[in-house]
Amino acid sequence: MLWIQHIPLLLFLTSPFVTSSLVTHDYCVLGAGPGGLQIARFLEDSGRDYIVLERNQVPGSFFLQYPRHRKLISINKRFTGRRNTEFNLRHDWNSLLSQKGHLRFGHYSQEFFPHADDMVKYLTDYSVGMNVRYGVNISLVRIEPNDTVWNGHYFFLTDQSRMEFRCNVLLVASGLSLPNRVDFPGSEYVEGYEMVPVDPQNFTGQSVLILGRGNAAFETAENILGHTNFIHMLGRSRVRLSWATHYVGDLRAINNGLLDTYQLKSLDGLLEGDLEDLALVRDRDGKLYVTHKHYLKNSIGTKNQTNSHSHGMPQDYMDNFAARDPYDRVIRCLGWKFDFSIFDSSVKLKAAPGQKYKYPLLKANYEARYTPGLFVVGTASHSIDFRKSAGGFIHGFRYTARSVHRLMEQRYHNIPWKASRHPISQLLNVLLKRMNEASGLYQMFGVLADVVLLGEDSKDFEYLEEVPAGILPTLEESTGRKFQNTGLFVLIMEYGKNFSGPDKDVFHYNRAIGEAREAWRSNFLHPVVYYYDKLPTEQEMKLRPEDWPLPRPVRLHHVVEDFLTDWTGPNAHVLPLRRFLENSLLTDLRAFYAESCFLFTLTQQKVPIFCQQGYLQNQGLVGTEQLRQHAKDAGLLQDSTGIYQKTQGEMPKNTNGRDEL
């Protein structure tokens, strides 16, 4: 019987270790956290072929367990006194971008610092209607060359059941999923943040050492502060307070109670030291002693020795060693890092250098440095602006994800970056509107910028919103918008160059600048306008001054900081900005009433651009008595009541009671 001979082959083909099917899509999104759902929303709205692959059974599963003590530190500011949605997003740190008004996080929590469970509920509702496949745990990502496809290769993603997903573009939104660990003698005695008990009663009457200096460490300390004998915190660098560094990833005030008990002499304290030089020794009673690897005796055969008396301890040489008292528990709170292990060597996804090692190495367009078509969105994209802006957090990466989508639309579908076109006479108004409303510029300061491309004759301009500043050298290729060699303006938000840092006194006297002529010294977040006569080159971007988001321009204008972040003051903000634009364009950008435009037309050879594009084109506001009276009261117009009445068919009376012609 011949069919019996084929039984081994049939068993092989039906084996779970052989791929039984292949799922293909143009776009694969790895992870259904906030970053993955945000890019999926843009793909869904633009009608693209995509799939989101999530290893757990709910979106945003990270928030089911973290933060461990369940309070988010992202601001949920529900009231601003404004009804402008774009402006309100400046102060909403939790909502993802959506055209659906009900998908605002403020509808899910009334707490200023919300509960993490509310984020899970929000993301669950946000994901409705998206193509998300849950329970797919991708264990391998590889590349296969193919010259006929978008990037010259396909991405293949293999899950736990050996099913493969093939896509042209891979969007990695898996976040930072691996806890940072430091290996040192005695590190096996350390409890991880991810497993430490959250019931403070577990720490009653205990002495605790916390390794780390970030929000997770201080969050843990805050939770047990009232139950411990004392808490010591050890980190390699000094504490960084977010209100001093202006980086939201640094220590937030909501968690810094330990700073009070340290500085007010209540037994708790902060220590600095390199964790890689640390050693822990446990005695027979289970107490943990801190020492330096240098002090461990060479005779110790294993690092699991429990008799501390066989070790050389720092207090044997220095009787005032800070950590000489034993600890009952040591807790590791060292943050998270990206999981590179699932990526095959063919993918060539590398770690960023230096302190950014926990993030992938990316180009300015959020694409992997050596892998075309692999983009990173969400928290893991933070290598672009680590410790500089908000790209590692929802209120930042919701905008960078939109930028990535617009870049992909141009590259793969020939849809240019969204832009609006305006007459040059409206340049001042458009810039003022954006600097007073735009949430993307406000949250991603120093990273995202608005670009003004002047028209061929500088009579009009195209306005591109929230472009990654780093792609300016490749602006035409990246956005599909043409630079006409007539110049461009770039609007970006910046803090003062010497105002942010862990050692800065941000509350010093005279910290605020109020005079327009001193605007370049502004400390707080404020708009800055750069003018270039040509696109910056890659070399100029690399050689730009330290802490500058862009190379030196032909002209530079700082709009003076404002306590209310309201840059509409006629003298402090509008007039200096207008003069800067006029000097750059060599054009009069003043606005005129119709009477003035009429007079210019009759008496001058060159009419101001406002009159050319408004009055002479039959555009502008229709005059009313209220507008005219306001102009007369302000001294902008002469009293022309007689002329006005004549145009309305009324003949004013003279003093003799006779009509005047």
XYZ file of C-alpha atoms in Angstrom, residues 293-637:
345
model
C 34.848 44.355 45.858
C 38.278 45.665 46.767
C 37.728 44.670 50.399
C 36.749 41.079 49.742
C 39.512 38.724 50.852
C 41.133 36.694 48.129
C 40.607 33.594 50.216
C 36.870 33.625 49.688
C 36.030 30.726 47.414
C 32.438 31.636 46.537
C 30.307 34.720 46.654
C 27.687 32.854 48.700
C 29.670 32.923 51.946
C 27.337 33.784 54.814
C 29.895 34.559 57.517
C 30.653 38.257 57.181
C 33.479 37.968 59.701
C 35.564 36.160 57.102
C 35.469 39.247 54.886
C 37.312 42.489 55.069
C 34.660 45.171 55.521
C 34.982 48.942 54.915
C 34.128 49.621 58.534
C 37.196 47.611 59.514
C 39.242 50.457 58.044
C 36.861 53.448 58.255
C 34.755 53.611 61.371
C 32.483 56.257 59.824
C 31.698 54.348 56.603
C 28.224 55.560 55.556
C 26.696 52.131 54.869
C 28.218 50.327 57.853
C 24.877 49.255 59.352
C 23.386 46.052 57.962
C 20.275 45.909 55.798
C 17.369 43.523 55.923
C 16.576 43.912 52.232
C 18.148 45.277 49.081
C 15.850 46.250 46.192
C 16.937 46.798 42.587
C 15.142 49.668 40.776
C 17.382 50.320 37.790
C 14.848 50.868 35.019
C 14.341 48.987 31.776
C 16.039 48.268 28.473
C 15.090 47.181 24.960
C 15.000 43.459 24.128
C 17.372 42.877 21.195
C 17.357 39.084 21.590
C 14.492 38.371 19.160
C 16.250 40.054 16.231
C 18.349 37.843 13.981
C 21.785 39.091 12.929
C 20.357 39.685 9.435
C 18.249 42.531 10.874
C 21.357 44.462 12.003
C 19.507 46.261 14.785
C 22.188 47.766 17.027
C 22.149 49.385 20.444
C 22.749 53.119 20.706
C 26.136 54.134 22.163
C 26.916 55.442 25.633
C 24.111 56.137 28.065
C 21.581 55.388 25.327
C 22.621 51.716 25.258
C 19.165 50.614 26.367
C 17.628 51.973 23.144
C 18.064 50.944 19.485
C 20.380 53.036 17.316
C 18.183 55.167 15.058
C 18.479 57.801 12.360
C 16.730 61.157 12.666
C 13.669 59.731 10.864
C 13.268 57.001 13.546
C 14.487 54.317 11.160
C 17.078 51.752 12.286
C 20.551 52.943 11.328
C 21.442 49.890 9.234
C 18.008 48.458 8.384
C 15.809 50.239 5.804
C 12.119 49.816 6.520
C 12.495 49.091 10.243
C 11.088 51.994 12.236
C 10.917 52.255 16.022
C 7.969 54.042 17.626
C 6.855 54.521 21.202
C 9.106 54.452 24.253
C 11.964 52.662 22.477
C 12.343 55.560 20.011
C 13.665 57.746 22.829
C 17.305 57.414 21.722
C 16.673 60.396 19.431
C 16.008 62.751 22.346
C 17.061 60.869 25.489
C 17.285 63.220 28.471
C 16.395 66.138 26.183
C 12.696 65.990 25.371
C 9.561 63.871 25.877
C 9.991 61.253 23.133
C 9.996 58.358 25.608
C 6.548 59.184 26.949
C 3.010 59.217 25.579
C 2.775 62.997 25.373
C 5.899 62.983 23.206
C 5.883 59.844 21.065
C 2.277 60.341 19.964
C 3.688 63.138 17.780
C 6.840 61.352 16.637
C 4.657 58.397 15.600
C 2.658 60.782 13.427
C 5.888 62.043 11.903
C 6.942 58.467 11.122
C 3.599 57.829 9.444
C 3.925 60.922 7.272
C 7.443 59.911 6.271
C 6.214 56.445 5.301
C 3.315 57.887 3.322
C 5.785 59.841 1.198
C 8.324 57.053 0.790
C 5.974 54.164 0.046
C 2.830 55.808 -1.334
C 4.089 59.076 -2.883
C 1.859 61.175 -0.640
C 3.784 64.349 0.302
C 3.943 65.612 3.860
C 0.748 67.469 4.688
C 1.238 71.198 4.084
C -0.868 74.332 3.861
C -0.194 77.173 1.420
C -0.638 80.832 2.334
C 0.164 84.257 0.878
C 3.315 85.730 2.395
C 1.255 88.489 4.009
C -0.144 85.830 6.383
C 3.229 84.495 7.529
C 3.187 86.415 10.802
C -0.347 85.277 11.647
C 0.368 81.623 10.890
C 3.520 81.610 13.027
C 1.728 83.315 15.924
C -1.112 80.813 15.756
C 1.234 77.838 15.824
C 3.496 79.091 18.601
C 0.441 79.758 20.773
C -1.481 76.539 20.051
C 0.712 73.753 18.660
C 0.994 70.855 21.099
C 3.574 68.831 19.161
C 6.111 71.677 19.175
C 5.378 72.345 22.839
C 5.825 68.771 24.045
C 8.649 67.731 21.698
C 10.661 70.908 22.180
C 14.017 70.910 20.473
C 13.064 67.876 18.351
C 10.009 68.620 16.203
C 9.849 71.847 14.214
C 7.504 73.668 11.842
C 9.111 74.430 8.481
C 8.164 77.370 6.263
C 9.202 76.872 2.619
C 9.115 80.169 0.735
C 7.597 80.151 -2.732
C 9.510 80.725 -5.942
C 9.027 84.498 -5.835
C 8.619 84.689 -2.035
C 5.029 85.836 -2.520
C 3.648 82.744 -0.807
C 4.827 79.841 1.349
C 4.137 76.232 2.260
C 3.790 75.386 5.942
C 4.867 71.930 7.170
C 3.987 71.050 10.751
C 6.021 69.006 13.245
C 8.883 67.846 11.062
C 11.754 66.057 12.862
C 14.450 68.735 12.970
C 17.150 66.194 12.196
C 15.820 65.454 8.686
C 16.257 69.014 7.389
C 19.233 68.028 5.170
C 16.992 65.461 3.415
C 13.800 67.510 3.639
C 12.880 67.311 -0.048
C 13.377 63.557 -0.315
C 11.747 62.833 3.041
C 8.667 65.025 2.715
C 8.132 65.302 -1.038
C 8.072 69.088 -0.727
C 10.242 71.239 -2.995
C 12.703 73.793 -1.668
C 12.742 76.753 -4.075
C 16.138 78.223 -3.078
C 14.382 81.332 -1.802
C 14.910 80.512 1.866
C 13.077 78.839 4.699
C 12.069 79.535 8.277
C 12.067 76.944 11.055
C 9.944 77.372 14.189
C 10.997 75.339 17.219
C 10.553 75.572 20.999
C 13.563 75.754 23.311
C 14.579 76.278 26.914
C 17.450 78.610 27.719
C 20.813 77.007 26.980
C 22.078 77.316 30.567
C 18.814 76.910 32.459
C 18.391 73.118 32.678
C 20.522 70.716 34.700
C 20.687 68.829 38.009
C 22.955 71.503 39.468
C 20.964 74.506 38.233
C 19.053 76.851 40.521
C 15.890 77.259 38.475
C 14.316 79.416 41.174
C 17.031 82.045 41.264
C 16.066 85.682 41.526
C 15.575 87.432 38.157
C 15.183 84.060 36.443
C 12.540 85.401 34.049
C 13.257 87.711 31.120
C 10.578 90.256 30.287
C 12.210 92.661 27.844
C 11.955 91.855 24.140
C 15.469 93.147 23.500
C 16.762 90.527 25.965
C 14.746 87.695 24.446
C 17.875 85.693 23.548
C 18.469 85.276 27.283
C 15.043 83.709 27.883
C 15.181 80.745 30.246
C 11.757 79.175 30.140
C 10.317 77.373 27.141
C 9.833 79.852 24.313
C 9.586 79.932 20.493
C 12.731 80.372 18.409
C 12.664 81.110 14.661
C 15.625 80.194 12.437
C 16.071 81.606 8.932
C 18.213 79.799 6.335
C 18.870 80.803 2.747
C 19.492 77.123 1.900
C 18.843 73.745 3.448
C 21.429 72.756 6.082
C 23.746 69.931 5.064
C 24.420 66.688 6.928
C 27.869 68.007 7.832
C 26.408 71.215 9.246
C 23.967 69.190 11.344
C 26.807 67.113 12.786
C 28.935 70.188 13.556
C 26.167 72.306 15.072
C 26.947 73.914 18.452
C 26.468 71.773 21.528
C 22.854 71.693 22.759
C 21.626 73.415 19.602
C 18.801 71.567 17.813
C 19.837 73.084 14.468
C 22.972 74.531 12.822
C 23.691 78.247 13.002
C 21.265 80.084 10.718
C 21.619 83.241 8.649
C 19.252 84.969 11.093
C 17.906 83.896 14.474
C 15.030 85.268 16.529
C 14.002 84.385 20.081
C 10.457 85.287 21.060
C 10.752 86.456 24.662
C 9.484 83.998 27.249
C 6.042 84.568 28.723
C 4.788 83.566 32.164
C 1.430 82.513 30.687
C 2.995 80.930 27.564
C 0.847 83.405 25.626
C 2.969 84.972 22.904
C 0.479 87.550 21.631
C 1.759 90.744 23.250
C 1.725 93.455 20.538
C 4.964 95.056 21.702
C 6.776 92.213 23.457
C 6.083 89.424 20.958
C 4.357 90.454 17.722
C 6.296 93.566 16.713
C 9.819 92.099 17.182
C 8.803 88.945 15.310
C 7.341 90.939 12.439
C 10.482 93.026 12.100
C 12.614 89.886 12.085
C 10.526 88.435 9.262
C 10.638 91.714 7.336
C 14.418 91.969 7.645
C 14.791 88.384 6.470
C 12.410 88.784 3.526
C 13.173 92.448 2.754
C 9.409 92.895 2.593
C 6.939 95.093 4.457
C 4.574 92.714 6.293
C 2.443 95.338 8.000
C -1.338 95.136 7.726
C -3.262 98.150 6.419
C -6.813 99.386 6.306
C -8.486 99.672 2.930
C -8.184 103.485 2.970
C -4.400 103.220 3.312
C -4.160 100.611 0.549
C -6.244 102.865 -1.698
C -3.944 105.792 -0.940
C -0.797 103.709 -1.589
C -2.212 102.552 -4.903
C -2.687 106.150 -6.052
C 0.525 107.634 -4.688
C 3.252 104.960 -4.689
C 4.890 102.806 -7.336
C 5.204 99.784 -5.044
C 2.227 98.818 -2.934
C 2.829 96.856 0.320
C 2.397 93.105 -0.030
C -0.604 93.124 2.313
C -2.439 95.463 -0.044
C -1.340 93.503 -3.115
C -2.668 90.221 -1.761
C -5.669 91.642 0.039
C -7.199 94.930 -1.025
C -6.198 94.720 -4.699
C -7.522 91.150 -4.841
C -10.875 92.259 -3.454
C -10.188 90.532 -0.138
C -10.318 91.673 3.451
C -12.816 92.699 6.090
C -15.814 94.794 5.115
C -15.652 98.110 6.901
C -18.124 98.725 9.710
C -18.781 101.702 11.917
C -17.381 99.806 14.898
C -14.105 98.985 13.117
C -13.701 102.536 11.878
C -14.401 104.048 15.276
C -11.826 101.715 16.818
C -9.256 102.788 14.215
C -9.972 106.462 14.850
C -9.753 106.049 18.626
C -6.417 104.298 18.214
C -5.110 107.083 15.973
C -4.766 104.752 13.000
C -7.242 106.648 10.797
